[in-house]
């Protein structure tokens, strides 16, 4: 991962970072977040998203196939804030790039991209709802569009609410792109409380719109 901060200068000659630009090592996927947001500890994020035992064979395989990073506006960044627990109403951004196995490529659909981080479609929501103690309730779809940015990419942009047990109603904004060759999916997820999202929608839209995936060349 490559991280670059952009600087803006005032009349006094002082400068401060306005944004942090985050780019995947291959240089093809990138986005920006406010510079004040802090990066979540990678080991903690991996344990939360890949598995607690990072030394297991399954976790090692997933680490080879999946790259992820997260940025948190909370003063104490934590992967727990992905779902809104203990955030003090501060936003969180999670990005993931996954290389797809052949069987995954064959089964991939626009709905697969919608469900790439959290269950969105009705069928998958029903499956998860049957899990005892599952904390996501009262799904509300706010926006859903198919993206065709060109250069062989296709994707989806979905915004939705979930009532999270112990956290309240949270808004999630997901953008997901499938690479031109169908072998890699890149996803950006923004989360804040529903009230926070309404108040800061313009800021979050700029983050979502900064998420770009270029076609691999050469």
One Martini backbone bead per residue (centre of mass of N, CA, C, O) as a GRO file, in nm:
protein
  218
    1UNK     BB    1   0.096   0.035   0.021
    2UNK     BB    2   0.023   0.376  -0.066
    3UNK     BB    3   0.094   0.692   0.101
    4UNK     BB    4  -0.045   1.026   0.039
    5UNK     BB    5  -0.001   1.365   0.116
    6UNK     BB    6  -0.169   1.658   0.078
    7UNK     BB    7  -0.100   2.007   0.033
    8UNK     BB    8  -0.191   2.320   0.191
    9UNK     BB    9  -0.158   2.670   0.156
   10UNK     BB   10  -0.108   2.968   0.305
   11UNK     BB   11  -0.019   3.298   0.348
   12UNK     BB   12   0.201   3.214   0.576
   13UNK     BB   13   0.326   2.921   0.463
   14UNK     BB   14   0.160   2.720   0.578
   15UNK     BB   15   0.102   2.362   0.614
   16UNK     BB   16  -0.145   2.108   0.535
   17UNK     BB   17  -0.313   1.825   0.541
   18UNK     BB   18  -0.603   1.722   0.362
   19UNK     BB   19  -0.512   1.444   0.230
   20UNK     BB   20  -0.527   1.091   0.193
   21UNK     BB   21  -0.363   0.881  -0.031
   22UNK     BB   22  -0.468   0.559  -0.144
   23UNK     BB   23  -0.259   0.287  -0.271
   24UNK     BB   24  -0.212   0.026  -0.435
   25UNK     BB   25   0.069  -0.143  -0.532
   26UNK     BB   26  -0.029  -0.153  -0.846
   27UNK     BB   27  -0.167   0.148  -0.899
   28UNK     BB   28  -0.498   0.097  -0.973
   29UNK     BB   29  -0.596   0.161  -0.672
   30UNK     BB   30  -0.787   0.445  -0.535
   31UNK     BB   31  -0.805   0.693  -0.259
   32UNK     BB   32  -0.963   0.930  -0.029
   33UNK     BB   33  -0.893   1.097   0.287
   34UNK     BB   34  -0.888   1.256   0.551
   35UNK     BB   35  -0.599   1.334   0.724
   36UNK     BB   36  -0.720   1.290   1.021
   37UNK     BB   37  -0.741   1.014   0.956
   38UNK     BB   38  -0.682   0.684   1.070
   39UNK     BB   39  -0.508   0.405   1.065
   40UNK     BB   40  -0.562   0.081   1.091
   41UNK     BB   41  -0.451  -0.179   1.226
   42UNK     BB   42  -0.361  -0.449   1.042
   43UNK     BB   43  -0.379  -0.689   1.235
   44UNK     BB   44  -0.659  -0.623   1.346
   45UNK     BB   45  -0.802  -0.629   1.072
   46UNK     BB   46  -0.730  -0.920   0.993
   47UNK     BB   47  -0.868  -1.057   1.236
   48UNK     BB   48  -1.158  -0.942   1.164
   49UNK     BB   49  -1.160  -1.041   0.836
   50UNK     BB   50  -1.000  -1.333   0.835
   51UNK     BB   51  -0.886  -1.412   1.135
   52UNK     BB   52  -0.759  -1.479   1.442
   53UNK     BB   53  -0.579  -1.701   1.293
   54UNK     BB   54  -0.313  -1.605   1.091
   55UNK     BB   55  -0.160  -1.905   1.078
   56UNK     BB   56  -0.350  -2.034   0.919
   57UNK     BB   57  -0.412  -2.168   0.616
   58UNK     BB   58  -0.659  -1.998   0.548
   59UNK     BB   59  -0.539  -1.719   0.618
   60UNK     BB   60  -0.298  -1.731   0.425
   61UNK     BB   61  -0.465  -1.749   0.167
   62UNK     BB   62  -0.627  -1.486   0.208
   63UNK     BB   63  -0.374  -1.298   0.210
   64UNK     BB   64  -0.304  -1.361  -0.093
   65UNK     BB   65  -0.604  -1.255  -0.204
   66UNK     BB   66  -0.616  -1.017   0.023
   67UNK     BB   67  -0.665  -0.666   0.041
   68UNK     BB   68  -0.648  -0.427   0.319
   69UNK     BB   69  -0.809  -0.123   0.452
   70UNK     BB   70  -0.833   0.143   0.714
   71UNK     BB   71  -1.028   0.436   0.818
   72UNK     BB   72  -1.044   0.659   1.113
   73UNK     BB   73  -1.200   0.929   1.296
   74UNK     BB   74  -1.121   0.817   1.546
   75UNK     BB   75  -0.891   0.844   1.809
   76UNK     BB   76  -0.940   0.511   1.823
   77UNK     BB   77  -0.868   0.291   1.619
   78UNK     BB   78  -1.106   0.032   1.490
   79UNK     BB   79  -1.259  -0.250   1.357
   80UNK     BB   80  -1.528  -0.219   1.522
   81UNK     BB   81  -1.623   0.044   1.350
   82UNK     BB   82  -1.750  -0.084   1.097
   83UNK     BB   83  -2.046  -0.119   1.262
   84UNK     BB   84  -2.044   0.118   1.512
   85UNK     BB   85  -1.880   0.051   1.757
   86UNK     BB   86  -1.771   0.299   1.961
   87UNK     BB   87  -1.757   0.588   1.772
   88UNK     BB   88  -1.895   0.863   1.835
   89UNK     BB   89  -1.996   0.930   1.537
   90UNK     BB   90  -1.769   0.814   1.351
   91UNK     BB   91  -1.615   0.750   1.067
   92UNK     BB   92  -1.565   0.479   0.816
   93UNK     BB   93  -1.308   0.307   0.612
   94UNK     BB   94  -1.323   0.035   0.369
   95UNK     BB   95  -1.079  -0.164   0.190
   96UNK     BB   96  -1.089  -0.407  -0.094
   97UNK     BB   97  -0.886  -0.667  -0.253
   98UNK     BB   98  -0.987  -0.941  -0.468
   99UNK     BB   99  -0.890  -1.246  -0.568
  100UNK     BB  100  -1.022  -1.472  -0.795
  101UNK     BB  101  -1.136  -1.764  -0.828
  102UNK     BB  102  -1.257  -1.951  -1.077
  103UNK     BB  103  -1.533  -2.015  -0.931
  104UNK     BB  104  -1.589  -1.713  -0.868
  105UNK     BB  105  -1.596  -1.603  -1.154
  106UNK     BB  106  -1.840  -1.778  -1.253
  107UNK     BB  107  -2.042  -1.660  -1.006
  108UNK     BB  108  -2.034  -1.375  -1.074
  109UNK     BB  109  -2.218  -1.076  -0.982
  110UNK     BB  110  -2.379  -0.797  -0.898
  111UNK     BB  111  -2.476  -0.922  -0.631
  112UNK     BB  112  -2.199  -1.001  -0.527
  113UNK     BB  113  -2.105  -0.705  -0.501
  114UNK     BB  114  -2.324  -0.613  -0.301
  115UNK     BB  115  -2.219  -0.867  -0.096
  116UNK     BB  116  -1.899  -0.821  -0.033
  117UNK     BB  117  -1.952  -0.739   0.291
  118UNK     BB  118  -2.269  -0.716   0.302
  119UNK     BB  119  -2.591  -0.786   0.319
  120UNK     BB  120  -2.841  -0.699   0.057
  121UNK     BB  121  -2.984  -0.914  -0.055
  122UNK     BB  122  -3.251  -1.102   0.025
  123UNK     BB  123  -3.132  -1.388   0.029
  124UNK     BB  124  -2.882  -1.324   0.209
  125UNK     BB  125  -3.028  -1.197   0.447
  126UNK     BB  126  -3.185  -1.454   0.527
  127UNK     BB  127  -2.940  -1.629   0.591
  128UNK     BB  128  -2.824  -1.446   0.820
  129UNK     BB  129  -3.085  -1.427   1.003
  130UNK     BB  130  -3.045  -1.739   1.103
  131UNK     BB  131  -2.828  -1.642   1.283
  132UNK     BB  132  -2.746  -1.649   1.593
  133UNK     BB  133  -2.712  -1.312   1.693
  134UNK     BB  134  -2.752  -1.138   1.462
  135UNK     BB  135  -2.697  -0.775   1.444
  136UNK     BB  136  -2.858  -0.733   1.172
  137UNK     BB  137  -3.124  -0.500   1.107
  138UNK     BB  138  -3.346  -0.336   0.927
  139UNK     BB  139  -3.336  -0.306   0.623
  140UNK     BB  140  -3.234  -0.023   0.399
  141UNK     BB  141  -3.281   0.100   0.082
  142UNK     BB  142  -3.140   0.398  -0.082
  143UNK     BB  143  -2.933   0.286  -0.314
  144UNK     BB  144  -2.905   0.171  -0.673
  145UNK     BB  145  -2.625   0.119  -0.899
  146UNK     BB  146  -2.488   0.090  -1.211
  147UNK     BB  147  -2.149   0.066  -1.325
  148UNK     BB  148  -1.981   0.236  -1.626
  149UNK     BB  149  -1.663   0.376  -1.655
  150UNK     BB  150  -1.495   0.197  -1.825
  151UNK     BB  151  -1.231   0.006  -1.929
  152UNK     BB  152  -1.406  -0.273  -1.858
  153UNK     BB  153  -1.573  -0.186  -1.629
  154UNK     BB  154  -1.775  -0.300  -1.344
  155UNK     BB  155  -2.055  -0.200  -1.121
  156UNK     BB  156  -2.148  -0.082  -0.785
  157UNK     BB  157  -2.392   0.128  -0.603
  158UNK     BB  158  -2.460   0.120  -0.245
  159UNK     BB  159  -2.721   0.226  -0.016
  160UNK     BB  160  -2.759   0.155   0.346
  161UNK     BB  161  -2.942   0.027   0.621
  162UNK     BB  162  -2.870  -0.059   0.971
  163UNK     BB  163  -2.957  -0.221   1.260
  164UNK     BB  164  -2.736  -0.223   1.533
  165UNK     BB  165  -2.667  -0.406   1.786
  166UNK     BB  166  -2.536  -0.155   2.003
  167UNK     BB  167  -2.539   0.113   1.774
  168UNK     BB  168  -2.764   0.143   1.565
  169UNK     BB  169  -2.822   0.338   1.293
  170UNK     BB  170  -2.659   0.257   0.987
  171UNK     BB  171  -2.463   0.382   0.716
  172UNK     BB  172  -2.394   0.241   0.390
  173UNK     BB  173  -2.128   0.279   0.138
  174UNK     BB  174  -2.101   0.102  -0.174
  175UNK     BB  175  -1.816   0.022  -0.385
  176UNK     BB  176  -1.790  -0.195  -0.683
  177UNK     BB  177  -1.529  -0.358  -0.880
  178UNK     BB  178  -1.468  -0.516  -1.189
  179UNK     BB  179  -1.242  -0.633  -1.370
  180UNK     BB  180  -1.193  -0.685  -1.702
  181UNK     BB  181  -1.093  -1.000  -1.645
  182UNK     BB  182  -1.254  -1.107  -1.374
  183UNK     BB  183  -1.015  -1.138  -1.120
  184UNK     BB  184  -1.108  -0.859  -0.970
  185UNK     BB  185  -1.216  -0.699  -0.660
  186UNK     BB  186  -1.322  -0.364  -0.572
  187UNK     BB  187  -1.374  -0.212  -0.240
  188UNK     BB  188  -1.588   0.045  -0.088
  189UNK     BB  189  -1.656   0.140   0.262
  190UNK     BB  190  -1.895   0.349   0.420
  191UNK     BB  191  -1.939   0.464   0.772
  192UNK     BB  192  -2.234   0.585   0.947
  193UNK     BB  193  -2.459   0.725   1.086
  194UNK     BB  194  -2.750   0.836   0.976
  195UNK     BB  195  -2.715   1.128   1.081
  196UNK     BB  196  -2.424   1.167   0.982
  197UNK     BB  197  -2.477   1.115   0.681
  198UNK     BB  198  -2.669   1.349   0.629
  199UNK     BB  199  -2.466   1.576   0.722
  200UNK     BB  200  -2.199   1.432   0.540
  201UNK     BB  201  -2.259   1.354   0.238
  202UNK     BB  202  -2.057   1.521   0.070
  203UNK     BB  203  -1.799   1.398   0.187
  204UNK     BB  204  -1.866   1.099   0.113
  205UNK     BB  205  -1.895   1.139  -0.190
  206UNK     BB  206  -1.597   1.220  -0.239
  207UNK     BB  207  -1.479   0.954  -0.152
  208UNK     BB  208  -1.631   0.769  -0.347
  209UNK     BB  209  -1.536   0.927  -0.613
  210UNK     BB  210  -1.220   0.862  -0.559
  211UNK     BB  211  -1.277   0.576  -0.643
  212UNK     BB  212  -1.034   0.395  -0.836
  213UNK     BB  213  -1.002   0.190  -1.142
  214UNK     BB  214  -0.756   0.063  -1.333
  215UNK     BB  215  -0.636  -0.067  -1.608
  216UNK     BB  216  -0.443  -0.314  -1.685
  217UNK     BB  217  -0.113  -0.304  -1.820
  218UNK     BB  218   0.124  -0.501  -2.015
   0.00000   0.00000   0.00000
